[in-house]
Amino acid sequence: MVPHLITALTGPINELEQRILDATPVIERWFRLEWMEHTPPLYCSVDIRNAGFKLSPVDTNLYPDGWHNLSPDMLPLAVQAGQAAIEKICPEARNLLIVPENGKPSSFYLASLARLQEIFRMAGLNVRFGSIDPAVKRAVSYALPDGEKITFEPAQRTRYRVGLKHFDPCTILLNNDLSAGAPGILEDLHEQYLLPPLQAGWSVRRKSRHFQCYEEVAKRFGKLIGVDPWLINPLFASCGEIDIHEPSGGECLRSNVDALLTKIRRKYKEYGINEKPFVVVKADQGTRGMGIMTVRDAKELAQLGSKPTRGKALPEVPHGEVIIQEGVLTNERIHDAVAEPVVYMIDRYVVGGFYRVHADRGEDESLNAPGARFVPLAFANNTQLPKPGVKAGASAPNRFYMYGVIGRLALVAASYELEATDPELEALA
């Protein structure tokens, strides 16, 4: 299924697409060499924004849900990627334990887990769900719309391994972002693979570190195919942890916002872009698109830390550590609603994706909000392979290939990021 796109690509993005298509053999070889040196996360999803003049990732999720939103046609590709991943990690594996999020699961999350279970079961593994939620004391079953059910069982620790009663897995797949910190039950495991590793959890992980790694990847890739890295890289700045009620905290935020906006204006002028630049201030850790503030002028932050006047609310700044990221418009439309592509990967392979579509949001707003709907993308099937001879901007499959390249660049950055925070590698350094 190919979504009906009412947008045509013009300007710099057309040139970028053409460069990527022309350089496909060079690009694919570059990725192969990267994966000889670095280990990709077992799975990953990447939110991408296409502004028409630049195309870049804005978020990389190492604990992706939403698997049920992928096209069923892509399932064989996901199964094949899952098999390749397991063969590398533990060729003799029989059992896989998936650790879900804590708390009561929504119907959407259960549907995602069911698809994830299906993928790895078809890849040749016995798959069960082991919850680390202290509230789960015994097995709990949840009904699915198709009449099937999902059962969460309390994960059990036996000496240096984690499993379930009469179920000893070779690999543990985390689908829990560990925002509250790494629980003891998952630490110091013996001859068991924990994927993603504990340092991928949000108690350790920072978006600023990821985008620092991505910036390095974008520079190398830009040099490889001869394009300005800015076309695929969102500029960013970080204040660390700030308190807007302290003068130093507010000043740090304002000065970084102003400096970043100045850099973006220069690039807009260079490319003749008439849009007004903006930045997004958001938490440096955490997911789900919560606590996001859009800023077009540092003056908008002048009142931060003061008391609100009657009838006038002050902008809400995310708590704790924040990242200030270049705002990227979305120039994609599906049936007049703004849309952004999300690319899904298992191991080093793109296995599908979807457009996140939101009729009530603007081109400069986050679409990861209640009311969003999802339209599957056909990244790879017999009739939707890239067409190098087709004029740039005229082929949706060519555009999807371009999205897959950007998604994989973020995947490479994630591998760098995990290496940089690996406690074992840090101990050897």
Tab-separated table of C-alpha atoms in Angstrom:
chain	number	residue	atom	x	y	z
A	1	MET	CA	0.000	0.000	0.000
A	2	VAL	CA	1.385	3.373	-1.022
A	3	PRO	CA	-0.242	6.399	0.604
A	4	HIS	CA	-1.633	9.079	-1.654
A	5	LEU	CA	0.672	12.038	-1.207
A	6	ILE	CA	-0.586	15.419	-2.343
A	7	THR	CA	2.889	16.965	-1.981
A	8	ALA	CA	5.560	17.072	-4.653
A	9	LEU	CA	9.205	17.420	-3.761
A	10	THR	CA	11.016	20.502	-5.003
A	11	GLY	CA	14.242	22.400	-4.386
A	12	PRO	CA	16.971	21.015	-2.131
A	13	ILE	CA	15.095	17.808	-1.257
A	14	ASN	CA	14.837	16.894	-4.933
A	15	GLU	CA	18.597	17.343	-5.242
A	16	LEU	CA	19.162	15.310	-2.064
A	17	GLU	CA	16.951	12.495	-3.357
A	18	GLN	CA	18.822	12.482	-6.661
A	19	ARG	CA	22.204	12.372	-4.891
A	20	ILE	CA	21.047	9.480	-2.714
A	21	LEU	CA	19.656	7.498	-5.674
A	22	ASP	CA	22.764	8.094	-7.780
A	23	ALA	CA	25.012	7.050	-4.872
A	24	THR	CA	23.044	3.934	-3.837
A	25	PRO	CA	25.962	1.460	-4.341
A	26	VAL	CA	28.319	3.768	-2.426
A	27	ILE	CA	25.751	4.259	0.355
A	28	GLU	CA	24.976	0.561	0.783
A	29	ARG	CA	28.694	-0.290	0.883
A	30	TRP	CA	29.199	2.431	3.512
A	31	PHE	CA	26.454	0.919	5.670
A	32	ARG	CA	27.958	-2.565	5.311
A	33	LEU	CA	31.333	-1.286	6.499
A	34	GLU	CA	29.703	0.505	9.451
A	35	TRP	CA	28.010	-2.706	10.585
A	36	MET	CA	31.322	-4.546	10.397
A	37	GLU	CA	32.634	-2.152	13.059
A	38	HIS	CA	29.506	-1.394	15.099
A	39	THR	CA	26.541	-3.355	16.468
A	40	PRO	CA	23.079	-1.976	15.710
A	41	PRO	CA	20.361	-2.015	18.390
A	42	LEU	CA	18.128	-5.067	18.009
A	43	TYR	CA	15.254	-2.791	16.983
A	44	CYS	CA	14.602	0.891	16.569
A	45	SER	CA	12.096	3.399	15.169
A	46	VAL	CA	12.928	6.874	13.870
A	47	ASP	CA	10.584	9.865	13.491
A	48	ILE	CA	11.512	11.846	10.376
A	49	ARG	CA	10.426	15.307	9.212
A	50	ASN	CA	10.490	16.381	5.563
A	51	ALA	CA	10.411	20.184	5.354
A	52	GLY	CA	10.795	20.264	1.586
A	53	PHE	CA	14.187	21.909	2.002
A	54	LYS	CA	15.661	19.485	4.548
A	55	LEU	CA	14.982	15.967	5.744
A	56	SER	CA	16.094	14.842	9.175
A	57	PRO	CA	15.293	12.604	12.125
A	58	VAL	CA	13.781	14.346	15.139
A	59	ASP	CA	13.504	11.383	17.515
A	60	THR	CA	15.018	7.896	17.766
A	61	ASN	CA	13.204	5.313	19.898
A	62	LEU	CA	15.123	2.287	21.128
A	63	TYR	CA	12.000	0.696	22.695
A	64	PRO	CA	9.531	1.086	19.826
A	65	ASP	CA	5.885	0.179	20.057
A	66	GLY	CA	3.380	0.663	17.214
A	67	TRP	CA	4.426	-2.550	15.443
A	68	HIS	CA	0.789	-3.268	14.615
A	69	ASN	CA	0.726	-0.125	12.445
A	70	LEU	CA	3.118	-1.640	9.913
A	71	SER	CA	1.701	-3.092	6.716
A	72	PRO	CA	1.058	-6.871	6.981
A	73	ASP	CA	2.816	-7.134	3.600
A	74	MET	CA	6.046	-6.228	5.366
A	75	LEU	CA	5.789	-9.058	7.918
A	76	PRO	CA	8.024	-11.505	5.972
A	77	LEU	CA	10.732	-8.813	5.839
A	78	ALA	CA	10.496	-8.290	9.605
A	79	VAL	CA	10.654	-12.037	10.254
A	80	GLN	CA	13.724	-12.390	8.057
A	81	ALA	CA	15.428	-9.484	9.862
A	82	GLY	CA	14.500	-11.034	13.204
A	83	GLN	CA	16.061	-14.336	12.152
A	84	ALA	CA	19.269	-12.581	11.083
A	85	ALA	CA	19.453	-10.722	14.397
A	86	ILE	CA	18.950	-13.848	16.513
A	87	GLU	CA	21.478	-15.842	14.473
A	88	LYS	CA	24.126	-13.219	15.275
A	89	ILE	CA	23.269	-12.974	18.964
A	90	CYS	CA	22.463	-16.541	19.985
A	91	PRO	CA	22.215	-19.053	17.105
A	92	GLU	CA	21.049	-21.849	19.434
A	93	ALA	CA	18.293	-19.747	20.989
A	94	ARG	CA	14.933	-21.395	21.637
A	95	ASN	CA	13.274	-18.936	24.001
A	96	LEU	CA	12.807	-15.162	23.963
A	97	LEU	CA	11.454	-13.209	26.925
A	98	ILE	CA	9.876	-9.840	26.122
A	99	VAL	CA	9.739	-7.382	29.042
A	100	PRO	CA	6.759	-5.034	28.514
A	101	GLU	CA	6.109	-1.582	29.941
A	102	ASN	CA	4.977	-1.268	33.551
A	103	GLY	CA	1.389	-0.300	34.322
A	104	LYS	CA	-1.900	-1.345	32.759
A	105	PRO	CA	-1.402	-1.747	28.994
A	106	SER	CA	-3.622	0.048	26.486
A	107	SER	CA	-5.308	-1.870	23.670
A	108	PHE	CA	-2.911	-0.223	21.194
A	109	TYR	CA	0.138	-1.341	23.148
A	110	LEU	CA	-1.209	-4.895	23.425
A	111	ALA	CA	-1.721	-4.968	19.654
A	112	SER	CA	1.893	-3.851	19.173
A	113	LEU	CA	3.181	-6.566	21.520
A	114	ALA	CA	1.108	-9.182	19.719
A	115	ARG	CA	2.714	-8.215	16.397
A	116	LEU	CA	6.184	-8.247	17.966
A	117	GLN	CA	5.498	-11.698	19.421
A	118	GLU	CA	4.311	-12.902	16.011
A	119	ILE	CA	7.474	-11.648	14.301
A	120	PHE	CA	9.852	-13.463	16.652
A	121	ARG	CA	7.702	-16.564	16.901
A	122	MET	CA	7.777	-16.866	13.100
A	123	ALA	CA	11.533	-16.266	13.325
A	124	GLY	CA	11.707	-19.566	15.238
A	125	LEU	CA	11.491	-18.663	18.930
A	126	ASN	CA	9.178	-19.477	21.808
A	127	VAL	CA	8.084	-16.029	22.970
A	128	ARG	CA	6.585	-15.132	26.356
A	129	PHE	CA	6.119	-11.905	28.298
A	130	GLY	CA	7.843	-11.378	31.640
A	131	SER	CA	6.758	-8.297	33.557
A	132	ILE	CA	9.086	-6.478	35.973
A	133	ASP	CA	6.189	-4.408	37.305
A	134	PRO	CA	6.031	-5.008	41.103
A	135	ALA	CA	2.232	-4.936	40.823
A	136	VAL	CA	2.228	-8.082	38.667
A	137	LYS	CA	2.291	-10.875	41.256
A	138	ARG	CA	0.750	-13.616	39.116
A	139	ALA	CA	-0.052	-14.285	35.464
A	140	VAL	CA	-2.482	-11.746	33.950
A	141	SER	CA	-4.187	-12.293	30.590
A	142	TYR	CA	-5.501	-9.583	28.279
A	143	ALA	CA	-7.942	-10.192	25.445
A	144	LEU	CA	-7.157	-8.982	21.918
A	145	PRO	CA	-9.794	-7.910	19.360
A	146	ASP	CA	-9.120	-11.005	17.214
A	147	GLY	CA	-10.026	-13.328	20.100
A	148	GLU	CA	-6.426	-14.163	20.975
A	149	LYS	CA	-4.922	-13.181	24.309
A	150	ILE	CA	-1.629	-11.964	25.725
A	151	THR	CA	-0.392	-13.139	29.097
A	152	PHE	CA	2.003	-11.209	31.310
A	153	GLU	CA	3.824	-13.319	33.866
A	154	PRO	CA	5.995	-12.003	36.717
A	155	ALA	CA	9.668	-12.217	35.747
A	156	GLN	CA	11.725	-14.333	38.139
A	157	ARG	CA	15.360	-13.953	39.086
A	158	THR	CA	17.318	-17.126	39.777
A	159	ARG	CA	20.888	-16.385	40.683
A	160	TYR	CA	22.387	-14.770	37.529
A	161	ARG	CA	19.498	-15.305	35.123
A	162	VAL	CA	16.007	-13.939	34.526
A	163	GLY	CA	13.128	-16.000	33.202
A	164	LEU	CA	9.758	-17.456	34.041
A	165	LYS	CA	8.743	-20.662	35.750
A	166	HIS	CA	9.902	-23.503	33.458
A	167	PHE	CA	11.083	-20.946	30.865
A	168	ASP	CA	14.788	-20.072	30.600
A	169	PRO	CA	15.415	-17.594	27.756
A	170	CYS	CA	18.692	-17.068	25.929
A	171	THR	CA	17.737	-13.472	25.131
A	172	ILE	CA	15.655	-10.862	26.940
A	173	LEU	CA	14.080	-8.199	24.728
A	174	LEU	CA	13.226	-4.995	26.577
A	175	ASN	CA	10.138	-3.129	25.436
A	176	ASN	CA	10.256	-1.086	28.629
A	177	ASP	CA	12.179	2.207	28.502
A	178	LEU	CA	13.301	1.975	32.173
A	179	SER	CA	12.443	5.630	32.841
A	180	ALA	CA	12.430	4.920	36.577
A	181	GLY	CA	15.926	3.430	36.444
A	182	ALA	CA	17.428	0.011	35.924
A	183	PRO	CA	15.771	-2.511	38.264
A	184	GLY	CA	18.040	-4.903	40.123
A	185	ILE	CA	16.335	-7.903	38.559
A	186	LEU	CA	17.967	-7.046	35.219
A	187	GLU	CA	21.483	-6.292	36.487
A	188	ASP	CA	24.520	-8.608	36.411
A	189	LEU	CA	23.021	-11.280	34.175
A	190	HIS	CA	25.120	-14.347	33.355
A	191	GLU	CA	25.240	-15.730	29.797
A	192	GLN	CA	21.987	-14.002	28.906
A	193	TYR	CA	21.642	-11.256	26.324
A	194	LEU	CA	19.697	-8.182	27.438
A	195	LEU	CA	18.629	-6.099	24.442
A	196	PRO	CA	18.705	-3.155	24.300
A	197	PRO	CA	21.335	-2.933	27.073
A	198	LEU	CA	20.592	-1.185	30.362
A	199	GLN	CA	22.372	2.021	29.309
A	200	ALA	CA	19.732	2.480	26.591
A	201	GLY	CA	17.123	3.163	29.299
A	202	TRP	CA	16.000	6.751	29.853
A	203	SER	CA	17.595	6.875	33.299
A	204	VAL	CA	20.944	6.921	31.453
A	205	ARG	CA	20.168	7.864	27.855
A	206	ARG	CA	20.059	11.491	26.645
A	207	LYS	CA	18.703	12.801	23.346
A	208	SER	CA	21.533	15.340	23.213
A	209	ARG	CA	24.099	12.504	23.244
A	210	HIS	CA	22.237	10.725	20.463
A	211	PHE	CA	22.096	13.811	18.264
A	212	GLN	CA	25.734	14.538	18.959
A	213	CYS	CA	26.481	11.075	17.549
A	214	TYR	CA	24.064	11.686	14.681
A	215	GLU	CA	25.818	14.957	13.838
A	216	GLU	CA	29.075	13.024	13.444
A	217	VAL	CA	27.348	10.457	11.214
A	218	ALA	CA	25.670	13.189	9.121
A	219	LYS	CA	28.991	14.949	8.507
A	220	ARG	CA	30.630	11.748	7.309
A	221	PHE	CA	27.647	10.807	5.162
A	222	GLY	CA	27.398	14.326	3.710
A	223	LYS	CA	31.053	14.153	2.685
A	224	LEU	CA	30.467	10.682	1.201
A	225	ILE	CA	27.737	11.793	-1.229
A	226	GLY	CA	28.664	15.465	-1.536
A	227	VAL	CA	25.806	17.228	0.281
A	228	ASP	CA	25.602	19.782	3.063
A	229	PRO	CA	25.123	17.767	6.308
A	230	TRP	CA	22.608	20.388	7.478
A	231	LEU	CA	20.144	19.043	4.910
A	232	ILE	CA	19.864	15.832	6.936
A	233	ASN	CA	20.780	17.030	10.441
A	234	PRO	CA	18.719	19.049	12.965
A	235	LEU	CA	20.979	21.518	14.781
A	236	PHE	CA	20.723	21.362	18.578
A	237	ALA	CA	22.029	22.761	21.841
A	238	SER	CA	21.839	21.594	25.438
A	239	CYS	CA	21.773	23.353	28.803
A	240	GLY	CA	21.904	20.262	30.933
A	241	GLU	CA	19.621	20.470	33.964
A	242	ILE	CA	18.099	23.922	34.420
A	243	ASP	CA	15.841	25.634	36.929
A	244	ILE	CA	13.939	28.434	35.194
A	245	HIS	CA	13.226	30.021	38.581
A	246	GLU	CA	16.952	30.685	38.927
A	247	PRO	CA	18.464	33.554	36.863
A	248	SER	CA	21.229	31.310	35.555
A	249	GLY	CA	18.741	28.695	34.327
A	250	GLY	CA	16.592	31.145	32.407
A	251	GLU	CA	19.642	32.867	30.940
A	252	CYS	CA	21.182	29.577	29.798
A	253	LEU	CA	17.978	28.652	28.001
A	254	ARG	CA	17.508	32.079	26.396
A	255	SER	CA	21.126	32.406	25.226
A	256	ASN	CA	21.143	28.902	23.706
A	257	VAL	CA	17.790	29.457	21.984
A	258	ASP	CA	19.008	32.766	20.563
A	259	ALA	CA	22.317	31.284	19.357
A	260	LEU	CA	20.601	28.312	17.729
A	261	LEU	CA	18.000	30.495	15.985
A	262	THR	CA	20.825	32.656	14.641
A	263	LYS	CA	22.534	29.590	13.134
A	264	ILE	CA	19.273	28.433	11.552
A	265	ARG	CA	18.587	31.889	10.076
A	266	ARG	CA	21.994	31.825	8.397
A	267	LYS	CA	21.219	28.465	6.784
A	268	TYR	CA	17.761	29.666	5.701
A	269	LYS	CA	19.374	32.714	4.095
A	270	GLU	CA	21.976	30.531	2.382
A	271	TYR	CA	19.256	28.390	0.801
A	272	GLY	CA	16.768	31.210	0.151
A	273	ILE	CA	14.180	29.760	2.528
A	274	ASN	CA	11.416	32.208	3.429
A	275	GLU	CA	9.961	30.266	6.373
A	276	LYS	CA	10.408	31.625	9.896
A	277	PRO	CA	12.812	29.367	11.805
A	278	PHE	CA	11.883	27.908	15.163
A	279	VAL	CA	13.343	25.650	17.819
A	280	VAL	CA	11.784	22.992	19.995
A	281	VAL	CA	12.595	22.815	23.706
A	282	LYS	CA	11.946	19.365	25.146
A	283	ALA	CA	13.092	17.008	27.862
A	284	ASP	CA	16.514	15.510	27.184
A	285	GLN	CA	15.254	12.158	28.393
A	286	GLY	CA	11.940	10.401	28.044
A	287	THR	CA	9.504	9.557	25.276
A	288	ARG	CA	5.963	9.998	24.003
A	289	GLY	CA	6.418	13.579	22.790
A	290	MET	CA	5.341	15.139	26.077
A	291	GLY	CA	6.391	18.549	27.419
A	292	ILE	CA	7.382	20.141	24.097
A	293	MET	CA	7.644	23.935	23.700
A	294	THR	CA	8.046	25.711	20.350
A	295	VAL	CA	10.015	28.984	20.340
A	296	ARG	CA	10.509	31.401	17.408
A	297	ASP	CA	12.204	34.209	19.314
A	298	ALA	CA	14.255	34.161	22.509
A	299	LYS	CA	12.152	37.113	23.698
A	300	GLU	CA	9.293	34.655	24.179
A	301	LEU	CA	11.279	33.264	27.111
A	302	ALA	CA	11.729	36.622	28.857
A	303	GLN	CA	8.985	35.944	31.405
A	304	LEU	CA	10.120	32.466	32.355
A	305	GLY	CA	10.631	32.152	36.081
A	306	SER	CA	8.300	35.038	36.889
A	307	LYS	CA	4.785	34.736	38.235
A	308	PRO	CA	2.052	34.592	35.592
A	309	THR	CA	-0.148	37.648	35.225
A	310	ARG	CA	-3.897	37.305	35.415
A	311	GLY	CA	-5.340	35.764	32.266
A	312	LYS	CA	-1.924	35.092	30.717
A	313	ALA	CA	-0.275	31.700	31.065
A	314	LEU	CA	3.448	31.356	30.713
A	315	PRO	CA	4.975	28.773	28.383
A	316	GLU	CA	5.642	25.459	30.050
A	317	VAL	CA	9.261	24.338	30.050
A	318	PRO	CA	10.042	20.626	30.400
A	319	HIS	CA	11.419	19.738	33.825
A	320	GLY	CA	15.029	18.704	34.406
A	321	GLU	CA	17.538	18.430	31.597
A	322	VAL	CA	16.434	19.905	28.284
A	323	ILE	CA	17.545	19.779	24.666
A	324	ILE	CA	16.975	22.698	22.300
A	325	GLN	CA	16.509	21.282	18.805
A	326	GLU	CA	16.081	22.937	15.434
A	327	GLY	CA	12.413	22.763	14.499
A	328	VAL	CA	11.785	20.940	11.221
A	329	LEU	CA	8.538	21.575	9.378
A	330	THR	CA	6.643	18.676	7.862
A	331	ASN	CA	5.768	19.251	4.241
A	332	GLU	CA	3.965	15.928	3.771
A	333	ARG	CA	0.179	15.736	3.446
A	334	ILE	CA	-2.248	12.844	3.278
A	335	HIS	CA	-5.805	13.930	2.475
A	336	ASP	CA	-5.035	17.517	3.575
A	337	ALA	CA	-3.748	16.382	6.993
A	338	VAL	CA	-0.112	16.913	7.961
A	339	ALA	CA	1.955	13.744	8.106
A	340	GLU	CA	5.435	12.563	9.073
A	341	PRO	CA	7.147	9.263	8.246
A	342	VAL	CA	8.269	6.857	10.961
A	343	VAL	CA	10.797	4.206	9.937
A	344	TYR	CA	11.061	0.827	11.736
A	345	MET	CA	14.174	-1.330	11.769
A	346	ILE	CA	15.162	-4.723	13.144
A	347	ASP	CA	18.910	-5.270	13.359
A	348	ARG	CA	20.342	-3.281	10.407
A	349	TYR	CA	17.331	-3.716	8.138
A	350	VAL	CA	14.422	-1.400	7.386
A	351	VAL	CA	11.322	-3.556	7.887
A	352	GLY	CA	8.567	-1.009	7.335
A	353	GLY	CA	7.077	2.160	8.651
A	354	PHE	CA	4.060	4.395	8.555
A	355	TYR	CA	2.956	7.967	8.205
A	356	ARG	CA	1.835	9.501	11.481
A	357	VAL	CA	-1.064	11.731	10.421
A	358	HIS	CA	-2.820	14.380	12.515
A	359	ALA	CA	-5.650	16.496	11.091
A	360	ASP	CA	-5.675	18.910	14.051
A	361	ARG	CA	-1.962	19.717	14.129
A	362	GLY	CA	0.055	22.195	12.099
A	363	GLU	CA	3.192	21.666	10.041
A	364	ASP	CA	5.357	23.043	12.862
A	365	GLU	CA	3.769	20.989	15.674
A	366	SER	CA	4.463	17.547	17.125
A	367	LEU	CA	2.152	14.934	15.604
A	368	ASN	CA	2.864	12.438	18.374
A	369	ALA	CA	-0.309	13.368	20.240
A	370	PRO	CA	-3.801	11.997	20.911
A	371	GLY	CA	-5.841	12.000	17.727
A	372	ALA	CA	-2.998	10.796	15.490
A	373	ARG	CA	-3.702	8.025	13.005
A	374	PHE	CA	-1.319	5.824	11.068
A	375	VAL	CA	-1.025	4.952	7.372
A	376	PRO	CA	1.393	2.097	6.559
A	377	LEU	CA	4.297	2.659	4.182
A	378	ALA	CA	5.397	0.106	1.590
A	379	PHE	CA	9.160	0.297	1.975
A	380	ALA	CA	9.942	-2.829	0.021
A	381	ASN	CA	7.925	-5.138	-2.169
A	382	ASN	CA	8.019	-6.206	-5.781
A	383	THR	CA	6.191	-3.180	-7.132
A	384	GLN	CA	7.627	-0.555	-4.800
A	385	LEU	CA	11.392	-0.798	-5.210
A	386	PRO	CA	13.302	2.443	-5.853
A	387	LYS	CA	13.382	3.572	-9.477
A	388	PRO	CA	16.731	5.298	-10.121
A	389	GLY	CA	15.720	6.391	-13.643
A	390	VAL	CA	12.596	8.236	-12.480
A	391	LYS	CA	12.832	12.011	-12.092
A	392	ALA	CA	13.531	13.021	-8.478
A	393	GLY	CA	10.405	13.849	-6.506
A	394	ALA	CA	8.081	11.941	-8.825
A	395	SER	CA	8.229	8.501	-7.215
A	396	ALA	CA	6.906	7.620	-3.766
A	397	PRO	CA	9.123	4.470	-3.555
A	398	ASN	CA	12.178	6.649	-4.194
A	399	ARG	CA	11.072	8.866	-1.350
A	400	PHE	CA	10.603	5.849	0.924
A	401	TYR	CA	14.113	4.649	0.083
A	402	MET	CA	15.409	8.088	1.050
A	403	TYR	CA	13.516	7.840	4.358
A	404	GLY	CA	15.067	4.409	4.923
A	405	VAL	CA	18.554	5.847	4.420
A	406	ILE	CA	17.895	8.604	6.983
A	407	GLY	CA	16.446	6.039	9.404
A	408	ARG	CA	19.552	3.881	9.076
A	409	LEU	CA	21.820	6.886	9.652
A	410	ALA	CA	20.004	7.396	12.969
A	411	LEU	CA	20.479	3.676	13.649
A	412	VAL	CA	24.240	4.037	13.115
A	413	ALA	CA	24.193	7.016	15.507
A	414	ALA	CA	22.341	4.892	18.080
A	415	SER	CA	25.066	2.229	17.847
A	416	TYR	CA	27.715	4.916	18.472
A	417	GLU	CA	25.661	6.221	21.376
A	418	LEU	CA	25.340	2.821	23.051
A	419	GLU	CA	29.055	2.175	22.660
A	420	ALA	CA	29.849	5.562	24.234
A	421	THR	CA	27.784	4.700	27.320
A	422	ASP	CA	28.703	1.016	27.635
A	423	PRO	CA	30.064	0.643	31.189
A	424	GLU	CA	32.312	-2.262	30.151
A	425	LEU	CA	33.938	-0.234	27.377
A	426	GLU	CA	34.261	2.769	29.717
A	427	ALA	CA	36.075	0.572	32.240
A	428	LEU	CA	38.571	-0.490	29.561
A	429	ALA	CA	39.155	3.094	28.374
